[in-house]
mmCIF file of C-alpha atoms in Angstrom:
data_model
loop_
_atom_site.group_PDB
_atom_site.id
_atom_site.type_symbol
_atom_site.label_atom_id
_atom_site.label_comp_id
_atom_site.label_asym_id
_atom_site.label_seq_id
_atom_site.Cartn_x
_atom_site.Cartn_y
_atom_site.Cartn_z
ATOM 1 C CA MET A 1 -29.896 -67.399 1.293
ATOM 2 C CA THR A 2 -32.967 -64.904 0.350
ATOM 3 C CA ASP A 3 -36.318 -66.247 1.344
ATOM 4 C CA ILE A 4 -37.366 -64.097 -1.738
ATOM 5 C CA ALA A 5 -34.866 -62.459 -4.887
ATOM 6 C CA ILE A 6 -35.602 -59.999 -7.119
ATOM 7 C CA VAL A 7 -33.964 -59.263 -10.499
ATOM 8 C CA GLY A 8 -33.927 -55.967 -11.591
ATOM 9 C CA ALA A 9 -34.460 -52.628 -10.021
ATOM 10 C CA GLY A 10 -36.962 -50.766 -13.144
ATOM 11 C CA ILE A 11 -39.538 -49.374 -12.615
ATOM 12 C CA THR A 12 -41.592 -53.190 -11.710
ATOM 13 C CA GLY A 13 -38.861 -54.388 -9.240
ATOM 14 C CA ALA A 14 -39.345 -51.320 -7.466
ATOM 15 C CA PHE A 15 -42.801 -51.868 -7.478
ATOM 16 C CA MET A 16 -42.577 -55.866 -6.631
ATOM 17 C CA ALA A 17 -39.944 -55.169 -3.643
ATOM 18 C CA HIS A 18 -42.064 -52.123 -1.966
ATOM 19 C CA ALA A 19 -44.786 -54.756 -1.972
ATOM 20 C CA LEU A 20 -43.030 -58.021 -0.592
ATOM 21 C CA SER A 21 -41.602 -55.566 1.630
ATOM 22 C CA ALA A 22 -44.305 -53.694 3.433
ATOM 23 C CA SER A 23 -47.820 -57.393 3.395
ATOM 24 C CA THR A 24 -45.276 -58.454 6.861
ATOM 25 C CA GLU A 25 -47.791 -59.525 8.186
ATOM 26 C CA ALA A 26 -49.573 -61.879 5.549
ATOM 27 C CA PHE A 27 -46.282 -63.480 4.843
ATOM 28 C CA LYS A 28 -46.429 -63.496 8.527
ATOM 29 C CA ARG A 29 -49.159 -65.622 8.467
ATOM 30 C CA GLU A 30 -48.211 -68.100 5.830
ATOM 31 C CA TRP A 31 -44.721 -68.663 5.979
ATOM 32 C CA GLY A 32 -44.461 -67.770 10.034
ATOM 33 C CA HIS A 33 -42.062 -64.371 9.581
ATOM 34 C CA PRO A 34 -41.575 -61.820 6.926
ATOM 35 C CA PRO A 35 -39.468 -62.896 4.653
ATOM 36 C CA SER A 36 -35.715 -61.766 3.335
ATOM 37 C CA ILE A 37 -35.663 -60.116 -0.037
ATOM 38 C CA THR A 38 -33.108 -59.681 -2.006
ATOM 39 C CA VAL A 39 -32.813 -57.316 -5.578
ATOM 40 C CA LEU A 40 -30.231 -57.801 -8.066
ATOM 41 C CA ASP A 41 -29.430 -55.500 -11.227
ATOM 42 C CA ARG A 42 -26.844 -55.838 -13.524
ATOM 43 C CA ARG A 43 -27.017 -52.220 -14.083
ATOM 44 C CA ARG A 44 -27.330 -49.083 -11.455
ATOM 45 C CA PRO A 45 -30.918 -48.555 -10.046
ATOM 46 C CA LEU A 46 -33.980 -47.044 -11.748
ATOM 47 C CA ARG A 47 -31.793 -47.986 -15.434
ATOM 48 C CA GLY A 48 -32.842 -49.494 -18.381
ATOM 49 C CA SER A 49 -36.500 -49.178 -19.745
ATOM 50 C CA THR A 50 -37.499 -47.090 -16.984
ATOM 51 C CA LEU A 51 -35.472 -44.105 -17.704
ATOM 52 C CA ALA A 52 -36.879 -44.435 -21.239
ATOM 53 C CA SER A 53 -40.581 -44.319 -20.002
ATOM 54 C CA THR A 54 -42.606 -41.330 -20.566
ATOM 55 C CA ALA A 55 -45.251 -42.716 -18.077
ATOM 56 C CA LEU A 56 -48.137 -42.198 -19.405
ATOM 57 C CA LEU A 57 -50.140 -43.916 -16.644
ATOM 58 C CA GLN A 58 -53.234 -45.480 -18.368
ATOM 59 C CA TRP A 59 -56.466 -48.209 -17.913
ATOM 60 C CA GLU A 60 -56.520 -48.225 -21.901
ATOM 61 C CA ILE A 61 -55.077 -51.139 -23.036
ATOM 62 C CA ASP A 62 -52.729 -50.377 -25.859
ATOM 63 C CA LEU A 63 -55.383 -52.902 -28.136
ATOM 64 C CA PRO A 64 -58.601 -51.562 -28.560
ATOM 65 C CA LEU A 65 -61.523 -52.977 -25.824
ATOM 66 C CA VAL A 66 -63.618 -55.002 -28.772
ATOM 67 C CA HIS A 67 -59.701 -56.465 -30.401
ATOM 68 C CA LEU A 68 -59.443 -58.215 -27.452
ATOM 69 C CA ALA A 69 -62.726 -59.704 -27.163
ATOM 70 C CA LYS A 70 -62.341 -61.330 -30.570
ATOM 71 C CA LYS A 71 -58.942 -63.401 -29.038
ATOM 72 C CA ILE A 72 -59.498 -64.192 -25.504
ATOM 73 C CA GLY A 73 -63.323 -63.313 -25.018
ATOM 74 C CA HIS A 74 -65.903 -60.659 -23.926
ATOM 75 C CA ALA A 75 -65.142 -61.831 -20.261
ATOM 76 C CA ASN A 76 -61.731 -61.780 -20.075
ATOM 77 C CA ALA A 77 -61.348 -58.570 -21.903
ATOM 78 C CA SER A 78 -63.943 -57.184 -20.016
ATOM 79 C CA ARG A 79 -62.208 -57.879 -16.937
ATOM 80 C CA ALA A 80 -58.527 -56.768 -19.142
ATOM 81 C CA TYR A 81 -60.147 -53.136 -18.757
ATOM 82 C CA ARG A 82 -61.299 -53.215 -15.187
ATOM 83 C CA ARG A 83 -58.303 -54.593 -14.121
ATOM 84 C CA CYS A 84 -56.455 -51.912 -15.316
ATOM 85 C CA PHE A 85 -58.748 -49.602 -14.195
ATOM 86 C CA GLN A 86 -58.571 -50.112 -10.879
ATOM 87 C CA ALA A 87 -54.949 -50.722 -11.011
ATOM 88 C CA LEU A 88 -54.332 -46.690 -11.614
ATOM 89 C CA SER A 89 -56.507 -45.637 -8.409
ATOM 90 C CA ASP A 90 -55.002 -48.638 -6.566
ATOM 91 C CA LEU A 91 -51.552 -46.448 -7.612
ATOM 92 C CA SER A 92 -52.973 -43.249 -7.094
ATOM 93 C CA HIS A 93 -53.644 -44.435 -3.025
ATOM 94 C CA LEU A 94 -50.642 -45.463 -2.865
ATOM 95 C CA ILE A 95 -48.609 -42.914 -3.587
ATOM 96 C CA LYS A 96 -50.309 -40.548 -1.148
ATOM 97 C CA SER A 97 -50.333 -43.490 1.388
ATOM 98 C CA GLU A 98 -46.657 -42.815 0.667
ATOM 99 C CA ASN A 99 -46.073 -39.942 -0.084
ATOM 100 C CA ILE A 100 -43.760 -39.763 -3.107
ATOM 101 C CA ARG A 101 -43.513 -36.819 -4.768
ATOM 102 C CA CYS A 102 -43.405 -37.764 -8.474
ATOM 103 C CA ALA A 103 -44.801 -35.456 -10.299
ATOM 104 C CA PHE A 104 -47.956 -37.883 -10.049
ATOM 105 C CA GLU A 105 -51.068 -36.062 -11.720
ATOM 106 C CA GLU A 106 -54.571 -37.281 -12.617
ATOM 107 C CA ARG A 107 -54.759 -36.740 -16.262
ATOM 108 C CA SER A 108 -57.897 -37.185 -19.151
ATOM 109 C CA THR A 109 -57.192 -39.322 -22.482
ATOM 110 C CA LEU A 110 -57.835 -37.992 -26.130
ATOM 111 C CA TYR A 111 -57.676 -41.193 -28.319
ATOM 112 C CA LEU A 112 -57.502 -40.044 -31.488
ATOM 113 C CA ALA A 113 -59.257 -41.995 -34.407
ATOM 114 C CA GLY A 114 -55.658 -43.196 -37.653
ATOM 115 C CA ASP A 115 -54.909 -45.678 -40.495
ATOM 116 C CA GLN A 116 -55.379 -48.162 -37.643
ATOM 117 C CA TYR A 117 -58.778 -47.566 -35.831
ATOM 118 C CA GLY A 118 -61.328 -44.872 -37.651
ATOM 119 C CA ALA A 119 -64.141 -42.946 -36.119
ATOM 120 C CA ARG A 120 -66.316 -46.162 -36.338
ATOM 121 C CA ALA A 121 -64.504 -48.435 -34.666
ATOM 122 C CA LEU A 122 -63.919 -45.810 -32.252
ATOM 123 C CA ALA A 123 -67.557 -45.283 -31.978
ATOM 124 C CA LYS A 124 -68.010 -49.032 -31.523
ATOM 125 C CA GLU A 125 -65.462 -49.167 -28.850
ATOM 126 C CA ALA A 126 -66.846 -46.416 -26.585
ATOM 127 C CA GLU A 127 -70.142 -47.855 -26.851
ATOM 128 C CA GLU A 128 -67.723 -50.828 -25.219
ATOM 129 C CA ARG A 129 -65.913 -49.226 -22.853
ATOM 130 C CA ALA A 130 -69.586 -47.433 -21.014
ATOM 131 C CA ARG A 131 -70.865 -50.995 -20.604
ATOM 132 C CA LEU A 132 -67.929 -51.759 -18.647
ATOM 133 C CA ASP A 133 -68.974 -48.774 -17.166
ATOM 134 C CA LEU A 134 -65.698 -47.060 -18.331
ATOM 135 C CA PRO A 135 -65.437 -43.685 -17.855
ATOM 136 C CA SER A 136 -65.211 -42.608 -21.868
ATOM 137 C CA THR A 137 -67.407 -40.887 -24.617
ATOM 138 C CA PHE A 138 -67.447 -40.799 -28.376
ATOM 139 C CA LEU A 139 -66.289 -36.909 -29.902
ATOM 140 C CA ASN A 140 -67.189 -36.724 -33.841
ATOM 141 C CA ALA A 141 -65.587 -34.824 -36.478
ATOM 142 C CA ARG A 142 -67.126 -31.772 -35.169
ATOM 143 C CA GLU A 143 -67.055 -32.467 -31.584
ATOM 144 C CA LEU A 144 -63.227 -32.942 -31.466
ATOM 145 C CA ALA A 145 -62.354 -29.750 -33.195
ATOM 146 C CA GLU A 146 -64.697 -27.503 -31.584
ATOM 147 C CA GLN A 147 -63.177 -29.181 -27.907
ATOM 148 C CA PHE A 148 -59.281 -29.626 -29.194
ATOM 149 C CA GLY A 149 -59.260 -27.803 -31.948
ATOM 150 C CA ILE A 150 -57.900 -31.928 -33.792
ATOM 151 C CA LYS A 151 -58.536 -32.034 -37.196
ATOM 152 C CA ARG A 152 -59.466 -36.331 -36.980
ATOM 153 C CA THR A 153 -62.828 -37.885 -38.072
ATOM 154 C CA GLY A 154 -62.870 -38.543 -34.439
ATOM 155 C CA ALA A 155 -62.040 -39.664 -30.945
ATOM 156 C CA ILE A 156 -62.263 -41.021 -27.407
ATOM 157 C CA PHE A 157 -62.095 -38.816 -24.355
ATOM 158 C CA SER A 158 -61.602 -41.135 -21.471
ATOM 159 C CA LEU A 159 -60.850 -39.464 -17.656
ATOM 160 C CA LYS A 160 -59.001 -41.539 -14.526
ATOM 161 C CA SER A 161 -55.843 -41.745 -16.293
ATOM 162 C CA ALA A 162 -52.294 -39.999 -14.913
ATOM 163 C CA SER A 163 -49.408 -38.695 -15.580
ATOM 164 C CA ALA A 164 -46.218 -39.469 -13.243
ATOM 165 C CA ASN A 165 -42.241 -39.281 -13.123
ATOM 166 C CA PRO A 166 -41.049 -42.482 -13.543
ATOM 167 C CA GLY A 167 -37.754 -41.918 -12.180
ATOM 168 C CA GLN A 168 -39.023 -40.737 -9.289
ATOM 169 C CA LEU A 169 -41.768 -43.328 -8.606
ATOM 170 C CA ALA A 170 -39.198 -46.450 -9.157
ATOM 171 C CA ALA A 171 -37.170 -44.604 -6.805
ATOM 172 C CA GLY A 172 -40.049 -43.690 -3.982
ATOM 173 C CA LEU A 173 -40.961 -47.273 -4.207
ATOM 174 C CA MET A 174 -37.247 -48.557 -3.838
ATOM 175 C CA ARG A 175 -35.997 -45.868 -0.677
ATOM 176 C CA ARG A 176 -39.489 -47.295 1.030
ATOM 177 C CA ALA A 177 -38.284 -50.800 -0.546
ATOM 178 C CA LEU A 178 -34.866 -50.081 1.264
ATOM 179 C CA ALA A 179 -36.246 -49.044 4.394
ATOM 180 C CA ASN A 180 -38.653 -51.659 5.079
ATOM 181 C CA GLY A 181 -35.446 -53.980 5.338
ATOM 182 C CA ILE A 182 -34.587 -55.552 1.481
ATOM 183 C CA THR A 183 -30.877 -55.893 0.414
ATOM 184 C CA LEU A 184 -29.830 -54.424 -3.038
ATOM 185 C CA TYR A 185 -27.303 -55.803 -4.817
ATOM 186 C CA SER A 186 -25.726 -53.927 -8.133
ATOM 187 C CA PRO A 187 -24.717 -53.825 -10.452
ATOM 188 C CA VAL A 188 -24.102 -57.730 -11.091
ATOM 189 C CA GLU A 189 -26.017 -60.115 -13.799
ATOM 190 C CA VAL A 190 -27.605 -63.582 -13.106
ATOM 191 C CA VAL A 191 -25.867 -65.710 -15.617
ATOM 192 C CA ASP A 192 -27.837 -69.321 -14.610
ATOM 193 C CA VAL A 193 -30.636 -69.849 -12.978
ATOM 194 C CA LEU A 194 -30.496 -73.566 -11.524
ATOM 195 C CA ALA A 195 -33.653 -74.347 -9.758
ATOM 196 C CA ASP A 196 -34.480 -77.456 -7.299
ATOM 197 C CA PRO A 197 -37.696 -78.244 -5.260
ATOM 198 C CA SER A 198 -36.658 -76.783 -2.671
ATOM 199 C CA GLY A 199 -35.055 -73.417 -4.200
ATOM 200 C CA VAL A 200 -33.359 -71.441 -7.109
ATOM 201 C CA SER A 201 -29.799 -70.635 -7.153
ATOM 202 C CA LEU A 202 -28.971 -67.529 -8.970
ATOM 203 C CA LYS A 203 -24.991 -67.910 -10.186
ATOM 204 C CA MET A 204 -23.364 -64.482 -11.144
ATOM 205 C CA ASP A 205 -20.866 -63.097 -13.202
ATOM 206 C CA ASN A 206 -18.526 -62.030 -10.254
ATOM 207 C CA GLY A 207 -19.272 -66.608 -9.527
ATOM 208 C CA HIS A 208 -21.086 -65.708 -5.203
ATOM 209 C CA VAL A 209 -24.251 -67.694 -6.106
ATOM 210 C CA VAL A 210 -27.441 -66.396 -4.077
ATOM 211 C CA ARG A 211 -29.820 -68.974 -3.036
ATOM 212 C CA ALA A 212 -33.075 -68.377 -2.867
ATOM 213 C CA LYS A 213 -36.355 -69.577 -2.094
ATOM 214 C CA LYS A 214 -38.780 -67.688 -4.481
ATOM 215 C CA VAL A 215 -37.238 -65.409 -7.249
ATOM 216 C CA VAL A 216 -39.033 -62.908 -9.403
ATOM 217 C CA PHE A 217 -37.746 -61.936 -12.349
ATOM 218 C CA CYS A 218 -39.380 -58.150 -13.407
ATOM 219 C CA THR A 219 -36.140 -57.489 -16.103
ATOM 220 C CA GLY A 220 -39.205 -57.126 -18.903
ATOM 221 C CA TYR A 221 -38.027 -57.726 -21.937
ATOM 222 C CA GLU A 222 -34.350 -58.649 -20.969
ATOM 223 C CA LEU A 223 -34.238 -62.330 -19.357
ATOM 224 C CA PRO A 224 -31.718 -65.009 -19.480
ATOM 225 C CA GLU A 225 -32.292 -67.481 -22.214
ATOM 226 C CA MET A 226 -33.091 -70.755 -19.421
ATOM 227 C CA VAL A 227 -36.576 -68.652 -18.456
ATOM 228 C CA SER A 228 -38.883 -69.553 -20.711
ATOM 229 C CA ILE A 229 -41.822 -67.734 -21.775
ATOM 230 C CA PRO A 230 -43.841 -67.167 -24.574
ATOM 231 C CA LYS A 231 -42.794 -65.469 -27.308
ATOM 232 C CA ALA A 232 -43.269 -61.377 -26.843
ATOM 233 C CA ASP A 233 -41.696 -59.443 -29.924
ATOM 234 C CA ILE A 234 -39.056 -56.274 -28.444
ATOM 235 C CA LEU A 235 -39.840 -53.591 -29.908
ATOM 236 C CA SER A 236 -37.864 -50.045 -30.772
ATOM 237 C CA THR A 237 -39.530 -46.685 -29.540
ATOM 238 C CA TRP A 238 -38.297 -42.992 -29.406
ATOM 239 C CA ALA A 239 -39.163 -40.408 -27.141
ATOM 240 C CA ILE A 240 -38.310 -36.071 -26.919
ATOM 241 C CA ALA A 241 -39.128 -33.089 -24.550
ATOM 242 C CA SER A 242 -39.296 -29.712 -25.290
ATOM 243 C CA ASP A 243 -37.609 -26.978 -23.366
ATOM 244 C CA LYS A 244 -39.731 -24.870 -20.420
ATOM 245 C CA SER A 245 -40.864 -22.352 -22.550
ATOM 246 C CA ALA A 246 -43.258 -24.291 -24.694
ATOM 247 C CA THR A 247 -46.122 -22.678 -26.427
ATOM 248 C CA MET A 248 -49.249 -24.777 -26.248
ATOM 249 C CA PRO A 249 -53.577 -25.610 -26.367
ATOM 250 C CA ALA A 250 -54.968 -24.844 -22.483
ATOM 251 C CA TRP A 251 -56.266 -28.518 -22.558
ATOM 252 C CA MET A 252 -52.894 -30.169 -22.653
ATOM 253 C CA LYS A 253 -52.193 -29.367 -19.271
ATOM 254 C CA ASP A 254 -54.655 -32.094 -18.266
ATOM 255 C CA THR A 255 -54.952 -34.272 -21.459
ATOM 256 C CA MET A 256 -52.959 -37.195 -22.865
ATOM 257 C CA VAL A 257 -53.313 -37.621 -26.197
ATOM 258 C CA TRP A 258 -52.363 -40.822 -28.179
ATOM 259 C CA GLU A 259 -53.353 -41.887 -31.553
ATOM 260 C CA ALA A 260 -54.881 -45.404 -33.294
ATOM 261 C CA SER A 261 -52.342 -45.267 -35.622
ATOM 262 C CA ASP A 262 -48.649 -47.274 -36.536
ATOM 263 C CA PRO A 263 -46.660 -45.943 -36.124
ATOM 264 C CA TYR A 264 -48.308 -43.869 -34.220
ATOM 265 C CA LEU A 265 -47.977 -40.750 -31.575
ATOM 266 C CA TYR A 266 -49.018 -39.569 -28.272
ATOM 267 C CA PHE A 267 -47.844 -36.669 -26.185
ATOM 268 C CA ARG A 268 -48.091 -35.018 -22.968
ATOM 269 C CA ALA A 269 -47.226 -31.137 -21.119
ATOM 270 C CA THR A 270 -45.637 -32.011 -17.919
ATOM 271 C CA PRO A 271 -46.238 -29.641 -14.737
ATOM 272 C CA ASP A 272 -42.623 -27.096 -15.338
ATOM 273 C CA GLY A 273 -44.045 -26.214 -18.886
ATOM 274 C CA ARG A 274 -42.867 -29.005 -21.168
ATOM 275 C CA ILE A 275 -43.799 -31.044 -24.140
ATOM 276 C CA VAL A 276 -43.502 -34.851 -23.601
ATOM 277 C CA LEU A 277 -43.825 -36.893 -26.769
ATOM 278 C CA GLY A 278 -43.116 -40.500 -28.540
ATOM 279 C CA GLY A 279 -43.659 -43.013 -30.679
ATOM 280 C CA GLU A 280 -42.548 -43.838 -34.124
ATOM 281 C CA ASP A 281 -41.733 -47.358 -33.309
ATOM 282 C CA ALA A 282 -39.837 -49.650 -34.668
ATOM 283 C CA ASP A 283 -40.101 -54.133 -34.610
ATOM 284 C CA ASP A 284 -35.769 -54.038 -35.030
ATOM 285 C CA PRO A 285 -35.122 -54.756 -31.640
ATOM 286 C CA LEU A 286 -31.432 -53.273 -31.891
ATOM 287 C CA ALA A 287 -32.866 -49.826 -34.211
ATOM 288 C CA HIS A 288 -32.704 -48.048 -31.013
ATOM 289 C CA THR A 289 -29.228 -48.058 -30.270
ATOM 290 C CA GLN A 290 -28.842 -45.861 -33.388
ATOM 291 C CA LYS A 291 -27.693 -42.148 -32.989
ATOM 292 C CA SER A 292 -28.404 -41.215 -36.137
ATOM 293 C CA LEU A 293 -32.213 -42.871 -36.097
ATOM 294 C CA LEU A 294 -32.261 -40.636 -32.631
ATOM 295 C CA ARG A 295 -31.852 -37.865 -34.708
ATOM 296 C CA THR A 296 -34.107 -38.608 -37.592
ATOM 297 C CA LYS A 297 -37.129 -39.913 -35.283
ATOM 298 C CA ALA A 298 -36.930 -36.557 -33.183
ATOM 299 C CA LYS A 299 -37.688 -34.234 -35.752
ATOM 300 C CA THR A 300 -40.333 -36.921 -37.196
ATOM 301 C CA LEU A 301 -42.145 -36.792 -33.724
ATOM 302 C CA GLN A 302 -41.529 -32.195 -33.550
ATOM 303 C CA ASN A 303 -43.327 -32.728 -36.700
ATOM 304 C CA LYS A 304 -45.721 -35.240 -36.346
ATOM 305 C CA LEU A 305 -46.844 -33.004 -33.653
ATOM 306 C CA LYS A 306 -46.523 -29.777 -35.484
ATOM 307 C CA SER A 307 -48.627 -30.448 -38.040
ATOM 308 C CA LEU A 308 -51.617 -32.037 -36.133
ATOM 309 C CA ILE A 309 -51.541 -28.426 -33.826
ATOM 310 C CA PRO A 310 -49.805 -26.267 -35.530
ATOM 311 C CA GLU A 311 -50.547 -23.316 -32.382
ATOM 312 C CA ILE A 312 -48.161 -24.869 -31.110
ATOM 313 C CA GLU A 313 -44.302 -23.619 -30.396
ATOM 314 C CA PHE A 314 -41.265 -25.909 -28.970
ATOM 315 C CA GLN A 315 -38.031 -26.402 -28.462
ATOM 316 C CA THR A 316 -36.480 -30.058 -28.367
ATOM 317 C CA GLU A 317 -34.571 -29.848 -24.998
ATOM 318 C CA TYR A 318 -34.018 -34.058 -24.282
ATOM 319 C CA LYS A 319 -34.166 -37.114 -27.309
ATOM 320 C CA TRP A 320 -33.723 -40.689 -25.879
ATOM 321 C CA ALA A 321 -34.447 -44.360 -27.088
ATOM 322 C CA GLY A 322 -35.372 -47.871 -25.659
ATOM 323 C CA ALA A 323 -36.605 -50.944 -26.412
ATOM 324 C CA PHE A 324 -39.599 -52.895 -24.669
ATOM 325 C CA GLY A 325 -41.469 -55.844 -25.582
ATOM 326 C CA ASN A 326 -45.080 -56.010 -25.999
ATOM 327 C CA SER A 327 -47.472 -59.639 -26.761
ATOM 328 C CA THR A 328 -50.187 -59.915 -29.713
ATOM 329 C CA THR A 329 -52.884 -59.105 -27.141
ATOM 330 C CA GLY A 330 -51.402 -56.116 -25.116
ATOM 331 C CA LEU A 331 -51.776 -57.812 -22.040
ATOM 332 C CA PRO A 332 -48.186 -59.270 -20.574
ATOM 333 C CA PHE A 333 -46.778 -62.712 -18.655
ATOM 334 C CA ILE A 334 -47.424 -62.736 -14.924
ATOM 335 C CA ALA A 335 -46.507 -66.253 -13.574
ATOM 336 C CA PRO A 336 -44.367 -69.061 -13.209
ATOM 337 C CA ALA A 337 -42.045 -69.729 -15.851
ATOM 338 C CA ARG A 338 -42.659 -72.786 -17.738
ATOM 339 C CA SER A 339 -40.225 -75.637 -17.428
ATOM 340 C CA ILE A 340 -38.555 -74.241 -14.261
ATOM 341 C CA ASP A 341 -39.807 -74.661 -10.450
ATOM 342 C CA ASN A 342 -40.377 -71.218 -7.967
ATOM 343 C CA VAL A 343 -39.558 -68.665 -10.878
ATOM 344 C CA TRP A 344 -41.900 -65.916 -11.540
ATOM 345 C CA ALA A 345 -41.756 -63.713 -15.198
ATOM 346 C CA ILE A 346 -42.931 -60.825 -15.351
ATOM 347 C CA ALA A 347 -42.628 -59.473 -19.152
ATOM 348 C CA GLY A 348 -44.412 -58.243 -22.616
ATOM 349 C CA LEU A 349 -45.454 -55.374 -20.832
ATOM 350 C CA GLY A 350 -46.159 -52.853 -23.766
ATOM 351 C CA GLY A 351 -47.210 -49.437 -23.546
ATOM 352 C CA ASN A 352 -48.920 -49.736 -19.913
ATOM 353 C CA GLY A 353 -45.792 -51.099 -18.408
ATOM 354 C CA ILE A 354 -46.208 -49.169 -15.611
ATOM 355 C CA THR A 355 -49.956 -50.849 -14.863
ATOM 356 C CA TYR A 356 -48.933 -53.683 -15.571
ATOM 357 C CA SER A 357 -46.119 -53.593 -13.228
ATOM 358 C CA VAL A 358 -48.806 -52.313 -10.179
ATOM 359 C CA ILE A 359 -50.785 -56.176 -11.584
ATOM 360 C CA ALA A 360 -47.924 -57.741 -10.933
ATOM 361 C CA SER A 361 -47.089 -56.849 -7.566
ATOM 362 C CA GLN A 362 -49.962 -57.559 -6.465
ATOM 363 C CA ILE A 363 -50.767 -61.138 -8.651
ATOM 364 C CA VAL A 364 -47.332 -62.414 -7.159
ATOM 365 C CA LYS A 365 -47.869 -61.507 -3.733
ATOM 366 C CA ALA A 366 -51.387 -62.827 -3.350
ATOM 367 C CA SER A 367 -49.423 -66.315 -4.318
ATOM 368 C CA PHE A 368 -46.990 -65.849 -2.502
ATOM 369 C CA CYS A 369 -49.276 -65.300 0.646
ATOM 370 C CA GLY A 370 -50.860 -68.650 -0.211
ATOM 371 C CA LYS A 371 -53.754 -67.150 -2.150
ATOM 372 C CA THR A 372 -54.912 -67.029 -5.968
ATOM 373 C CA ASP A 373 -55.656 -63.206 -7.769
ATOM 374 C CA PRO A 374 -59.372 -63.257 -8.651
ATOM 375 C CA ASP A 375 -57.392 -61.797 -12.372
ATOM 376 C CA ALA A 376 -53.887 -64.307 -11.997
ATOM 377 C CA ASP A 377 -55.397 -66.570 -15.350
ATOM 378 C CA LEU A 378 -55.266 -63.738 -17.721
ATOM 379 C CA TYR A 379 -51.820 -62.802 -17.948
ATOM 380 C CA LEU A 380 -50.645 -66.092 -17.778
#
């Protein structure tokens, strides 16, 4: 028997385990005692999509503010962008206060015009962000070429994003959660979920049953069938990393780049001199498992970067692929699962997985401690 079961020991589960295990005083007020917390995963900890992450920690959402406003309204879109901006600030504070060594660095971002959104669309986007006091500036083609040597019709230059090593970040959070008293079991797979008014029974593949008052699925797109949420598309994605001798322009050391294209390219430098780049997403959820496609996608990514910035020189040392869930709005699902009591699900995190993992841990913690997060309604 445990008070809270967290299913998933990747980056989202690590944020959740840390936030809930560190909130002892809040739980004492609501529950009368600190909760017992059990984390379960069918893989070893920190595997799955966590290892596929390239950890561009951005407050900019996959769907631009202007277009998000058309889907959910201007007020809600504004709240969503402000909440992501606050989440990056909260993450920075958390890493510093907990002294987590994960190569965390504050970065600026450059969002290049592409075949999805051109210069005029990005100029309007920058104006809307400025109205929310979000640090973004539109660069026209001349300014972009002069400052970054990139030939595109325009771009948005933004401040206050970041980068990190996702494995080290997740490991640091999980180690601190373990020190706070959580219990971790892996590999063990949840094969059935049975809920009643007093709690939830999780049946394991080894025949054991974990009984919990509350359950949070932090498994991304790998949710069991009985845990129902709004539909999220599952995409395949690819990434490569250079060796440490890469030649790159000086501005890349503190500026990450992504583009408004489909398929898109994104890239950043690491503190030890590598270039990490990725993209080329495909709608096929199993495409990332094809070894021959990995070689093809890696070559495409390398050629795209070379075409964009000809002076870059590097040798690919690592290449990998993974899958992730993505919603139609670019906003995740962070809420109780439908048609099953006492079960929460975190899914559809898209390209902002780590940023949304921070927000998810805050929303769930507030709910479990008898409060309502002011932005919880955005993620239903």
